[in-house]
Short mmCIF file of C-alpha atoms in Angstrom, two decimals:
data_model
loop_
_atom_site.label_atom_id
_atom_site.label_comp_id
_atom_site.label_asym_id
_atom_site.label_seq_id
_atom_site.Cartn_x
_atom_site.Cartn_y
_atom_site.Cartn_z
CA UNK A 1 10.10 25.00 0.32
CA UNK A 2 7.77 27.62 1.80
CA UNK A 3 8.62 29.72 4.77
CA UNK A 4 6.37 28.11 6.89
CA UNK A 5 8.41 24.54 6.70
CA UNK A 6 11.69 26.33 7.26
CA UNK A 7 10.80 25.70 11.43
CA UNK A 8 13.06 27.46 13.41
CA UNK A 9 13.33 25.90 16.95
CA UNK A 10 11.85 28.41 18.65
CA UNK A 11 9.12 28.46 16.32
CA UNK A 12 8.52 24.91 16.86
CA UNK A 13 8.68 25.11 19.94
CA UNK A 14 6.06 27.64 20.27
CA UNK A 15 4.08 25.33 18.08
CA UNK A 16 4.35 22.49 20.28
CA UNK A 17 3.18 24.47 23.20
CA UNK A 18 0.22 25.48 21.56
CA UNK A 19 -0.58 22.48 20.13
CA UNK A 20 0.23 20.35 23.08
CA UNK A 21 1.65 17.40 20.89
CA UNK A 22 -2.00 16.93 19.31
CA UNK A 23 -4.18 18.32 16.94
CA UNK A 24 -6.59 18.98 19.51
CA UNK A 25 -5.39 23.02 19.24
CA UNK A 26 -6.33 25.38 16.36
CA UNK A 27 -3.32 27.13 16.60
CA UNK A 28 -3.91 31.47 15.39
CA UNK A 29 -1.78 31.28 11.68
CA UNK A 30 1.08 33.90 11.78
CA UNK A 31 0.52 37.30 11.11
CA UNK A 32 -0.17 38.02 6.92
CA UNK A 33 -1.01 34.18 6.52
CA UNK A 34 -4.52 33.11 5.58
CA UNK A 35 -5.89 30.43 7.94
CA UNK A 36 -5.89 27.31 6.59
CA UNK A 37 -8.36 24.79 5.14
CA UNK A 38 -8.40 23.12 8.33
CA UNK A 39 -9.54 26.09 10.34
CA UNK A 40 -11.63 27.48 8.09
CA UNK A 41 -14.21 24.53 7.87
CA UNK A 42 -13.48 21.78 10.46
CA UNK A 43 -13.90 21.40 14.18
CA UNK A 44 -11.41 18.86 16.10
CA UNK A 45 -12.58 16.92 19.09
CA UNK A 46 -10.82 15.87 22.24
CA UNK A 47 -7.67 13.79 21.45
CA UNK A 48 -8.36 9.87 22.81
CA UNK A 49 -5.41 8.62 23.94
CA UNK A 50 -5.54 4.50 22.33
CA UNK A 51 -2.24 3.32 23.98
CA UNK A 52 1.00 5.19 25.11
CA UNK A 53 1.80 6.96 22.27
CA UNK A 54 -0.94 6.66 20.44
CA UNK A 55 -3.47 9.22 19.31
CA UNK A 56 -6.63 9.22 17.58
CA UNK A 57 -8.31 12.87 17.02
CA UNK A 58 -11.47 13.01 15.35
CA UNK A 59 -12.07 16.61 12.94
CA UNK A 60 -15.39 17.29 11.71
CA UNK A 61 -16.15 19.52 9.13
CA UNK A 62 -18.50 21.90 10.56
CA UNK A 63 -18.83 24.23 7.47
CA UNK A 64 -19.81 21.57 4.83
CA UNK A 65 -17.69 22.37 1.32
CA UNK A 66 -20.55 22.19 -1.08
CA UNK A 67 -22.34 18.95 0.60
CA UNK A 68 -25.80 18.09 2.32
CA UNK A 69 -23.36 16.89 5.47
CA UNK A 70 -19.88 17.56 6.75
CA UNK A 71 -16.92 14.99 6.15
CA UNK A 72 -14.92 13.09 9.04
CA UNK A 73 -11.30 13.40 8.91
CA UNK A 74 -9.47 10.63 11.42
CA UNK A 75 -5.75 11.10 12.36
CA UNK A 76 -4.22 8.65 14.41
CA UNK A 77 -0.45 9.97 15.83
CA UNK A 78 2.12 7.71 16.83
CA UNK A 79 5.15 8.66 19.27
CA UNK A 80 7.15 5.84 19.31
CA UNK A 81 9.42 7.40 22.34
CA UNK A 82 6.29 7.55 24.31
CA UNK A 83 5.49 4.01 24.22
CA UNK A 84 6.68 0.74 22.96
CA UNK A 85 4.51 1.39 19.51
CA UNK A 86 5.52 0.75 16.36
CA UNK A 87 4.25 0.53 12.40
CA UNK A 88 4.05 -2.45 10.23
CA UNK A 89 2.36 -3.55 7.05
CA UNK A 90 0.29 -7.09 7.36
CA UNK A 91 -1.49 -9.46 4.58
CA UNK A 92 -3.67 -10.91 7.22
CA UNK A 93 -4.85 -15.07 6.70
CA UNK A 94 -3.09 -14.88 2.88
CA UNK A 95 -1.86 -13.38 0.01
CA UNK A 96 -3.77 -14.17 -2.19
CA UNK A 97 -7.34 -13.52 -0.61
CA UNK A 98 -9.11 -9.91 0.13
CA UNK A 99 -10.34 -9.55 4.28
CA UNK A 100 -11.32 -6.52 5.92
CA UNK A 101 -9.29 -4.57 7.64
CA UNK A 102 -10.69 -5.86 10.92
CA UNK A 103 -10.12 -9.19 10.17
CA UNK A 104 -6.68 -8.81 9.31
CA UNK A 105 -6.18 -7.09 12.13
CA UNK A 106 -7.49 -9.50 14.64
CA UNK A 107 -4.68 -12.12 12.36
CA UNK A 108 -1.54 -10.25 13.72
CA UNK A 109 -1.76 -11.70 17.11
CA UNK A 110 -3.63 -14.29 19.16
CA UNK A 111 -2.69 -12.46 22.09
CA UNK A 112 -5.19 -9.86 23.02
CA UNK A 113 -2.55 -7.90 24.92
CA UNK A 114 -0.65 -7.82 21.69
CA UNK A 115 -3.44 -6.40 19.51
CA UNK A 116 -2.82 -3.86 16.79
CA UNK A 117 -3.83 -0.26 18.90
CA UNK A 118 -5.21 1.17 15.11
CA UNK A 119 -4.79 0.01 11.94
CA UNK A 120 -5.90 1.39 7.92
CA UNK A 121 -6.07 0.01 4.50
CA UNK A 122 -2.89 -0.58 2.60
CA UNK A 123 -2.40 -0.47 -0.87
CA UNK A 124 -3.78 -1.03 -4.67
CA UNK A 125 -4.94 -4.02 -5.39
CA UNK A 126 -7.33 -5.87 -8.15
CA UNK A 127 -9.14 -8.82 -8.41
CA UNK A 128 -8.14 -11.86 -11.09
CA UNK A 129 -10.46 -11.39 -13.54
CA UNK A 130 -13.86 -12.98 -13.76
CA UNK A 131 -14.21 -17.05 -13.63
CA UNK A 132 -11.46 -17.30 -11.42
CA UNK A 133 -11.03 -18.29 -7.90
CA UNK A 134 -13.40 -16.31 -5.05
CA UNK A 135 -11.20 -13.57 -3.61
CA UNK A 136 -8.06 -14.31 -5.07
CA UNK A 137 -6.30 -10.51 -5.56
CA UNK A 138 -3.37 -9.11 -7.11
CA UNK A 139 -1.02 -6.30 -5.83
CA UNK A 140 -0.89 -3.07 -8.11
CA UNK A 141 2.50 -2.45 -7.41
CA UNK A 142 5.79 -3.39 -4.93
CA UNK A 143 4.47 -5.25 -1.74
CA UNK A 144 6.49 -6.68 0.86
CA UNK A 145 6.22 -7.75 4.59
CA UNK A 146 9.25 -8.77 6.78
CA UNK A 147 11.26 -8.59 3.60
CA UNK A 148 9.35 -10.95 1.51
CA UNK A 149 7.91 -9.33 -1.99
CA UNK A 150 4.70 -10.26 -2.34
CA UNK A 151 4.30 -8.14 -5.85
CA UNK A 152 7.05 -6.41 -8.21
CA UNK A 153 6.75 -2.71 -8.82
CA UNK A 154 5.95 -0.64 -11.46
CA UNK A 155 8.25 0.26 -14.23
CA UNK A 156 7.26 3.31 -15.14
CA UNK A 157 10.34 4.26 -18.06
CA UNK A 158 13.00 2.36 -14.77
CA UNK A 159 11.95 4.94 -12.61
CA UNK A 160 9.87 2.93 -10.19
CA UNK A 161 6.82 3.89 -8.93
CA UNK A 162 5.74 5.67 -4.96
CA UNK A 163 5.63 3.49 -1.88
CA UNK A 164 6.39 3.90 1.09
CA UNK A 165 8.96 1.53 2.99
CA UNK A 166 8.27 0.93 6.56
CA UNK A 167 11.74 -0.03 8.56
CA UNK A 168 11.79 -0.37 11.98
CA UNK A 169 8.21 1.35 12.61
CA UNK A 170 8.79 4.26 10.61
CA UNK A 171 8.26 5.46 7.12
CA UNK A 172 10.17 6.89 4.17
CA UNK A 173 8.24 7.87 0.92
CA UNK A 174 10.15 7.25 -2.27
CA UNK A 175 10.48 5.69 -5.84
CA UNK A 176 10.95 2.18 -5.87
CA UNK A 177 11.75 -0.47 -8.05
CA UNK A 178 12.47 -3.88 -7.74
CA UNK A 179 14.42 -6.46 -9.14
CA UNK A 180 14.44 -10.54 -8.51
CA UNK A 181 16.58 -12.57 -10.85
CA UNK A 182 16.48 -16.65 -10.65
CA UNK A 183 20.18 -18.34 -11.19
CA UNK A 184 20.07 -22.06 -12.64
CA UNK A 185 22.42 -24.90 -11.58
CA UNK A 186 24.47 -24.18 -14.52
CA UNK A 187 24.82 -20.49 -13.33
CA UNK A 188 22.62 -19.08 -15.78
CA UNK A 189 20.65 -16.10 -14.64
CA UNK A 190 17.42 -15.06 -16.13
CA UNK A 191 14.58 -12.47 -14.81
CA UNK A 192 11.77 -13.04 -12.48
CA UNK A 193 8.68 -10.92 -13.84
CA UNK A 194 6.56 -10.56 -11.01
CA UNK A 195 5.05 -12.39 -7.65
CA UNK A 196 2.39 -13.95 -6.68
CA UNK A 197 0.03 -13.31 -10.08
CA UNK A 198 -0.61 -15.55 -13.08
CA UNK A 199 1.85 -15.19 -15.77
CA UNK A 200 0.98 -12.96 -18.50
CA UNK A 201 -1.40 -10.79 -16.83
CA UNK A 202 0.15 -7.71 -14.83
CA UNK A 203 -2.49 -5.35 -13.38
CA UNK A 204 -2.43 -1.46 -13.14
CA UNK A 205 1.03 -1.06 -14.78
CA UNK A 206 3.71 -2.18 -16.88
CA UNK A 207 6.49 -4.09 -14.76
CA UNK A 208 9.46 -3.91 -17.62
CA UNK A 209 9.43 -2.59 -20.96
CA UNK A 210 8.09 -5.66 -22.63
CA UNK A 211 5.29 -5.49 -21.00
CA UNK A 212 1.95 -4.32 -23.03
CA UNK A 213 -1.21 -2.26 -21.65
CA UNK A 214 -4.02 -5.01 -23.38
CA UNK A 215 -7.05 -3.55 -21.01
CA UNK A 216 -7.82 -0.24 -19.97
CA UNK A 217 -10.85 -0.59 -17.32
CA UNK A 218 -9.24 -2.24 -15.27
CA UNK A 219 -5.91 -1.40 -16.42
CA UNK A 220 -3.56 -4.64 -17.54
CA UNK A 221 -0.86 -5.70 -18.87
CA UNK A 222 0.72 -8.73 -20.79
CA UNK A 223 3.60 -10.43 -21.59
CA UNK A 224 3.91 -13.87 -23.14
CA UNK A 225 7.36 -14.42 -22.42
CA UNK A 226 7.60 -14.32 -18.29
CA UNK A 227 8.55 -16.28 -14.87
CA UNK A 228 6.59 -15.63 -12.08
CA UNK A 229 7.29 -16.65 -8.51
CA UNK A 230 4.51 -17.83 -5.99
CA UNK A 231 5.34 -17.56 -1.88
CA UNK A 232 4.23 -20.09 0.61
CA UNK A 233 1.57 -18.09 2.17
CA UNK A 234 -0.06 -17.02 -0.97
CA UNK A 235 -2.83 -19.58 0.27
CA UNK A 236 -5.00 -20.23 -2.98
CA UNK A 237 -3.70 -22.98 -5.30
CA UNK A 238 -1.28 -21.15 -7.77
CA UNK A 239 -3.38 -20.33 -10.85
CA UNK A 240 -4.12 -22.66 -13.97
CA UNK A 241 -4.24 -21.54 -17.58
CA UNK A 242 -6.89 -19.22 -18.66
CA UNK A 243 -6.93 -16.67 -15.79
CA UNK A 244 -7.71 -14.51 -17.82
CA UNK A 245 -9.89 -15.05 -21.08
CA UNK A 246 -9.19 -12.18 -23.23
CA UNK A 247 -5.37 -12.39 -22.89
CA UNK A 248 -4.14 -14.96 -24.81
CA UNK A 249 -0.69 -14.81 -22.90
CA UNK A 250 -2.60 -16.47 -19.92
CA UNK A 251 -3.79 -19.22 -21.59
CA UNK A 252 -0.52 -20.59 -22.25
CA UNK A 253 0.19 -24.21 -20.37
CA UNK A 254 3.57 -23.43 -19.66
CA UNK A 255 6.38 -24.81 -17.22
CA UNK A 256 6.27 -25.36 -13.42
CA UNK A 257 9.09 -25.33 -10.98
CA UNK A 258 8.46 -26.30 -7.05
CA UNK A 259 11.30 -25.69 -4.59
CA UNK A 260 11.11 -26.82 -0.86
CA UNK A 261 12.61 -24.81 1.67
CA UNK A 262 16.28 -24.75 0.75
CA UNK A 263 15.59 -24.01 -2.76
CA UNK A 264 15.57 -27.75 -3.87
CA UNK A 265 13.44 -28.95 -6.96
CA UNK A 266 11.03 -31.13 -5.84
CA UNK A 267 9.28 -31.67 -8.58
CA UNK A 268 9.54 -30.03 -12.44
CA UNK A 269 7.03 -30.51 -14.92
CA UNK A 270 4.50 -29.38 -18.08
CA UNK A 271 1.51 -27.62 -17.54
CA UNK A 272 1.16 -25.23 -14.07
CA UNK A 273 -1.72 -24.51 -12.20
CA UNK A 274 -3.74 -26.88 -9.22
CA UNK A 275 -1.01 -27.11 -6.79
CA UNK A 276 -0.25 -25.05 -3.25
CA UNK A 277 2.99 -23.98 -3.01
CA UNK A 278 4.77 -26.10 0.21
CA UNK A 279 5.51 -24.78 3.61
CA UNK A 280 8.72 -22.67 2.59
CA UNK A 281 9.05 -23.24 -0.66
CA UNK A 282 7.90 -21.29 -3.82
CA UNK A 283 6.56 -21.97 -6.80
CA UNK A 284 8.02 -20.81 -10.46
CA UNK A 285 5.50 -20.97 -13.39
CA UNK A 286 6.92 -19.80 -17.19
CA UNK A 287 5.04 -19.32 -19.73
CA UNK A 288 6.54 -19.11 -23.67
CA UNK A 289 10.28 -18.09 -23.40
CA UNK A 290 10.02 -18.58 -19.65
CA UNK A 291 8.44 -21.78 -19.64
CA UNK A 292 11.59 -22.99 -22.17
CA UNK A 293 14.21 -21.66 -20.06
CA UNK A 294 13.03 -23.71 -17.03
CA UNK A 295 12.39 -27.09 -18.75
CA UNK A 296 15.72 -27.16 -20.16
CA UNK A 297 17.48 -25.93 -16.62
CA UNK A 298 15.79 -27.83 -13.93
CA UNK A 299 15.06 -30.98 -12.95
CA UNK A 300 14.48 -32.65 -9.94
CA UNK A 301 16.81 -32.04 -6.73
CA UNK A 302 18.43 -29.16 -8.76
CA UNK A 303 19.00 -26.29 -6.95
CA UNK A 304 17.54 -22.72 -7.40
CA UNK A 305 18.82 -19.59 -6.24
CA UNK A 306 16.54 -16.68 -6.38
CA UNK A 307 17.65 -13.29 -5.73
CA UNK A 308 15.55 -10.06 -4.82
CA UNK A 309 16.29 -6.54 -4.36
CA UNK A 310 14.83 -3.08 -3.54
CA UNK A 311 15.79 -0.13 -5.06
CA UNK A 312 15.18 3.58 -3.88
CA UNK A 313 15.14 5.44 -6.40
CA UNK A 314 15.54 8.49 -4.91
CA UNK A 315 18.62 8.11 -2.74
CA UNK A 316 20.16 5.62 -5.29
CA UNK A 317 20.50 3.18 -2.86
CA UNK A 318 19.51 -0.50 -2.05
CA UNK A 319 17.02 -1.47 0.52
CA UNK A 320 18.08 -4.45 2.31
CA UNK A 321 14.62 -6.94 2.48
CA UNK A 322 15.09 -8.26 5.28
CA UNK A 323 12.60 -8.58 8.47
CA UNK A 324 12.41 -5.37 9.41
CA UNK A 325 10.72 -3.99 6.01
CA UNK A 326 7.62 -3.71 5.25
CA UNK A 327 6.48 -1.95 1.43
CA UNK A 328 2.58 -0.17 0.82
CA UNK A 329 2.61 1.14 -2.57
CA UNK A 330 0.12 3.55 -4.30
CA UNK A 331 1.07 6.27 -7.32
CA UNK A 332 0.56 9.70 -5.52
CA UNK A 333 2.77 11.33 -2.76
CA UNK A 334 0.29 14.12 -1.53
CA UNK A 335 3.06 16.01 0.38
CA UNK A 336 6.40 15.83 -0.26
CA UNK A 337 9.01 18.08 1.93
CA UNK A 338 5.67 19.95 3.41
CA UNK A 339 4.70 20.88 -0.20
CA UNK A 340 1.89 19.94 -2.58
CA UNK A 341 3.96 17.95 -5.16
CA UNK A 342 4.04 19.73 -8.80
CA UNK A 343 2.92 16.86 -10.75
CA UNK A 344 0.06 15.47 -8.18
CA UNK A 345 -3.09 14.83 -10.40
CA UNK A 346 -6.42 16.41 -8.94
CA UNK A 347 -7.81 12.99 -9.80
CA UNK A 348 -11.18 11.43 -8.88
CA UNK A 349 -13.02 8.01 -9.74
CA UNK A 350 -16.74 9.37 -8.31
CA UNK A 351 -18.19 12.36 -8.41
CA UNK A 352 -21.75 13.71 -7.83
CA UNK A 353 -23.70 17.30 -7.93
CA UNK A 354 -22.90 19.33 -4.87
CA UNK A 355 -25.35 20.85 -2.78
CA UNK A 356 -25.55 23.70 -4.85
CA UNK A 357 -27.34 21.58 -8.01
CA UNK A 358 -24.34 22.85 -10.02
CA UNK A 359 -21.00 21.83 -9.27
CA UNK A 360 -19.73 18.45 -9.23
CA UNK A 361 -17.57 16.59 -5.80
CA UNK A 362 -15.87 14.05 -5.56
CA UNK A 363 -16.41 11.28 -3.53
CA UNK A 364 -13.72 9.40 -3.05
CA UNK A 365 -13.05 8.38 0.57
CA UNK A 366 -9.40 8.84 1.62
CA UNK A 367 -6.86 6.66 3.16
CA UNK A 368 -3.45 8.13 3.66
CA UNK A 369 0.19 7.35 5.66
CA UNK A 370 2.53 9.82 6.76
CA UNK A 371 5.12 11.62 8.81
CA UNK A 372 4.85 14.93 10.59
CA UNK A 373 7.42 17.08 11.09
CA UNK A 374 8.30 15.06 14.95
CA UNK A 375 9.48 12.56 12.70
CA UNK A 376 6.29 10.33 13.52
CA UNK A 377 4.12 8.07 11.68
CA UNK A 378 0.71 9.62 11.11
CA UNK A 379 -2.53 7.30 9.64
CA UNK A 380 -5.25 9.76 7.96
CA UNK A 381 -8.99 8.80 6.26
CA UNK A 382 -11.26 11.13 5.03
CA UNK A 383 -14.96 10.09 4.39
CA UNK A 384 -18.52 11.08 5.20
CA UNK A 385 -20.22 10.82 8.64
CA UNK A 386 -22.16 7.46 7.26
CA UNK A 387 -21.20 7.19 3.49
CA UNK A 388 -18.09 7.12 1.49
CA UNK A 389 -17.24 10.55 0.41
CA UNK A 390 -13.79 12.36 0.80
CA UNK A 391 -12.09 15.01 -1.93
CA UNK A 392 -10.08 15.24 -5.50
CA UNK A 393 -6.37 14.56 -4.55
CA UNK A 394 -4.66 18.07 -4.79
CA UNK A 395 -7.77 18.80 -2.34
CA UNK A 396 -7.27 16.59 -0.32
CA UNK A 397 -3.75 17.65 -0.01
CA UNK A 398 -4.21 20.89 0.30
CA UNK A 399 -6.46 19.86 3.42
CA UNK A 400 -3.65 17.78 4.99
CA UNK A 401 -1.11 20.65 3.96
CA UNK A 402 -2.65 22.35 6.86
CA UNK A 403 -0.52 24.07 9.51
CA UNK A 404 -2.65 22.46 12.83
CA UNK A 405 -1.71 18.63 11.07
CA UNK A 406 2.16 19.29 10.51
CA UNK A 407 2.64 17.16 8.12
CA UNK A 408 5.67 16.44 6.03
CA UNK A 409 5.43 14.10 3.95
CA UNK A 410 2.47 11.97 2.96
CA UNK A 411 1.30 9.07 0.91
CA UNK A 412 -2.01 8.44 -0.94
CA UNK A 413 -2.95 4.58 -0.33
CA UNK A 414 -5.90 2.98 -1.49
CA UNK A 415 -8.88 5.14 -1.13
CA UNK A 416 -12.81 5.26 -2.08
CA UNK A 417 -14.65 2.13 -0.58
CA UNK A 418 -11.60 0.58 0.53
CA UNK A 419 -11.08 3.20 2.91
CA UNK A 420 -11.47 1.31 6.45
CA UNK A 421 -9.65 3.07 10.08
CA UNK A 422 -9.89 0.74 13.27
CA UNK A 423 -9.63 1.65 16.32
CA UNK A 424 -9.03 -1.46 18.82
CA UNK A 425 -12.03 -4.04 17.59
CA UNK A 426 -14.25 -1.28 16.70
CA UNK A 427 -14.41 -0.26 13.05
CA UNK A 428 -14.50 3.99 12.85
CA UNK A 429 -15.65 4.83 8.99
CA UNK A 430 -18.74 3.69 7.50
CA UNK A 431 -19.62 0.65 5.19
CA UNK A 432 -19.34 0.84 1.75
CA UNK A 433 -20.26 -2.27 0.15
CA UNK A 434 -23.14 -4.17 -0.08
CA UNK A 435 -23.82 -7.74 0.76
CA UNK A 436 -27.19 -9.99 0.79
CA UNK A 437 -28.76 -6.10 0.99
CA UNK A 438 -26.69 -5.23 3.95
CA UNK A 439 -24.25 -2.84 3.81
CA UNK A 440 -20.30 -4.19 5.17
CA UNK A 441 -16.75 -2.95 5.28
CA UNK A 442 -15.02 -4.05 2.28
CA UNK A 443 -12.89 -6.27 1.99
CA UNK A 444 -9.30 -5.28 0.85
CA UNK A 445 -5.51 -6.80 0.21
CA UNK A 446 -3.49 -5.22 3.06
CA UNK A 447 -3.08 -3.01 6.40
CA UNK A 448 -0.89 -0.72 8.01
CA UNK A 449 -1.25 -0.70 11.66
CA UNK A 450 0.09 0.80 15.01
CA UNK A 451 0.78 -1.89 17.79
CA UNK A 452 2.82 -3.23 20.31
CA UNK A 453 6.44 -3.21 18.92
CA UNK A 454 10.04 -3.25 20.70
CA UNK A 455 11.30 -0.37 17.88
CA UNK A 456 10.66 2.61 20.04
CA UNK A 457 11.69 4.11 23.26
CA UNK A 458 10.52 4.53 25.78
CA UNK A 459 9.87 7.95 27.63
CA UNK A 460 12.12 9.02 30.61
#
């Protein structure tokens, strides 16, 4: 850890008073250190004030890096002991359909009064592939909202992958994994592969180490021997053989399980696929080892138990998953600790030439959740003034690394044309996408928003 995190408290202090809470202030960087990326190029406006304790401050670059027109950079601050604010994750109408971020928004509450304040973009997602159901979507990694997973995270060698767990409005960065093991009547116990996905088909990574990359672009994964669980909001019907043409694991017929409520079989039988999972209940569909295990273990008014848990990987600990957590995973922590972490990729997915006919930029709007060193949740997009357009990773962190922000640590969620910020009703980055020749917000698989919350306290 550099100097400059090492904050004494009369150095913050001093910081505080010249920034005034805000990042409304280009503070002067201490003598010997070069300004920073922040203050060489950008310009912040006046600091709008969306409820108590919540700020949105608009920077724009003024000095374009290598582009026809300068970048926006959004930061919305939230002080939960200045206001009853808080921070939570939401799925909007269902799990298993894509909405914008406005929509799902407008879902958390019918109460005006109790309307999110601001709200971005969550994390990864992909669609099922082609031939399937319109909108249906699949989680990347570990999802959850008010302790219910809603997608298993990544393996990665049983080191988990980077999310960031939201508990009573604030959030902590760190390695997760997750585990969820179904016991039988007969108090058998076996593994449960994965949520909310047709069996045999994992996108973006491997969720144990049976699991095998089949698919590059997008990225997938299969297993022919799995369980998967469905939840009662995923919404769709739960999916039928043959998700997925060119992975043979999906075209299995397999085994289907449905519990009510209290974990009761209601029904057992061959085949899966056409049904929606009841009003508190689940679903389990098996497919070739998985599939066996269930015929021969359950029939009707059994009784399931199904057990999930939450492991930071980090601390070593469990997370309890109960109703105050909320999980947003992506794979990159920008800043970890106040630094630039070591292994951060300067990845991109779009590039074009710069303005100079030579070098290439990237493009990739940006979408990011944080803390600052106050201890308070801090939303962040990048993009151009009417376009997507943003930065390479490791540029874009070194952008947020700057002093004026005071960031601590940060997490890169889903970016490029999913990047959405919304302010109240009104939608503050550009369109992306392009429908019947008109160009619309895209539509995406989850949000993390500011609103009205009973977590914080209150100021004196």
């Amino acid at each position: 850890m550099t100097t400059r995190h090492r904050r004494t408290l009369a150095s913050l202090v001093a910081a505080l008073g010249a920034l005034a809470l805000t990042t409304s202030a280009v503070a002067a960087p201490p003598a010997g250190e070069p300004a920073s990326p922040l203050a060489l190029r950008w310009t912040p406006g006046a600091p709008v004030t969306l409820a108590p304790g919540v700020t949105h401050t608009t920077w724009t670059e003024t000095i374009p890096d290598n582009r026809t027109a300068g970048r926006v950079l959004q930061v919305v601050e939230i002080d939960p002991a200045a206001g009853p604010v808080t921070l939570e994750s939401f799925l909007g109408a269902n799990a298993s359909a894509a909405e914008t971020v406005a929509d799902q928004l407008a879902a958390v509450s019918p109460v005006a009064a109790r309307h999110p304040h601001a709200g971005v973009n969550g994390g990864l997602f992909q669609r099922e592939a082609a031939g399937t159901a319109a909108e249906r979507i699949v989680y990347t990694s570990a999802s959850a909202v008010d302790g219910v997973l809603h997608s298993a995270g990544c393996w990665s060698g049983g080191k988990g992958s980077t999310g960031a767990v939201i508990q009573y409005g604030v959030p902590y960065i760190t390695k997760l994994r997750t585990e969820m093991r179904l016991t039988a009547p007969t108090g058998e116990t076996i593994r449960i592969d994965d949520v909310n996905r047709s069996p045999g088909r994992a996108p973006h990574c491997a969720r144990d180490e049976r699991d095998t990359k089949v698919s590059s672009d997008p990225a997938v994964y299969s297993d022919p021997d799995e369980i998967v669980l469905f939840t009662d909001d995923y919404g769709a019907t739960v999916p039928a053989p043959g998700t997925d043409p060119t992975g043979a694991a999906t075209t299995d017929r397999g085994f289907e399980v449905v519990l009510d409520a209290h974990g009761v079989v209601t029904d057992a039988h061959e085949g899966r696929g056409g049904i929606r999972v009841p009003a508190g209940g689940r679903v389990l569909q098996g497919i070739g080892t998985g599939a066996a295990w269930l015929r021969t273990r359950f029939v009707r008014d059994d009784r399931a138990v199904i057990g999930t848990r939450l492991r930071d990987m980090t601390r070593e600990r469990d997370i309890p998953l109960d109703a105050s957590v909320d999980v947003v995973s992506a794979f990159h922590q920008l800043l970890r600790d106040g630094e630039i972490p070591a292994e951060l990729p300067d990845a991109c997915s779009g590039t074009e030439t710069g303005a100079d006919g030579t070098t290439r930029v990237c493009t990739d709007s940006r979408t990011a959740l944080g803390t600052d060193d106050e201890g308070h949740p801090v939303l962040v997009t990048l993009t151009g003034r009417a376009n997507e357009d943003g930065d390479y990773l490791r540029s874009f962190a070194e952008l947020l690394d700057s002093r004026e922000l005071g960031l601590v640590d940060v997490l890169n969620l889903d970016g490029g044309g999913s990047t959405t910020l919304v302010t109240g009703t009104r939608v503050r980055t550009p369109p992306t996408d392009t429908e019947g020749g008109v160009k619309v917000h895209r539509k995406v698989a989850d949000a993390v928003y500011t609103g009205v919350g009973g977590y914080g306290l209150p100021a004196a």
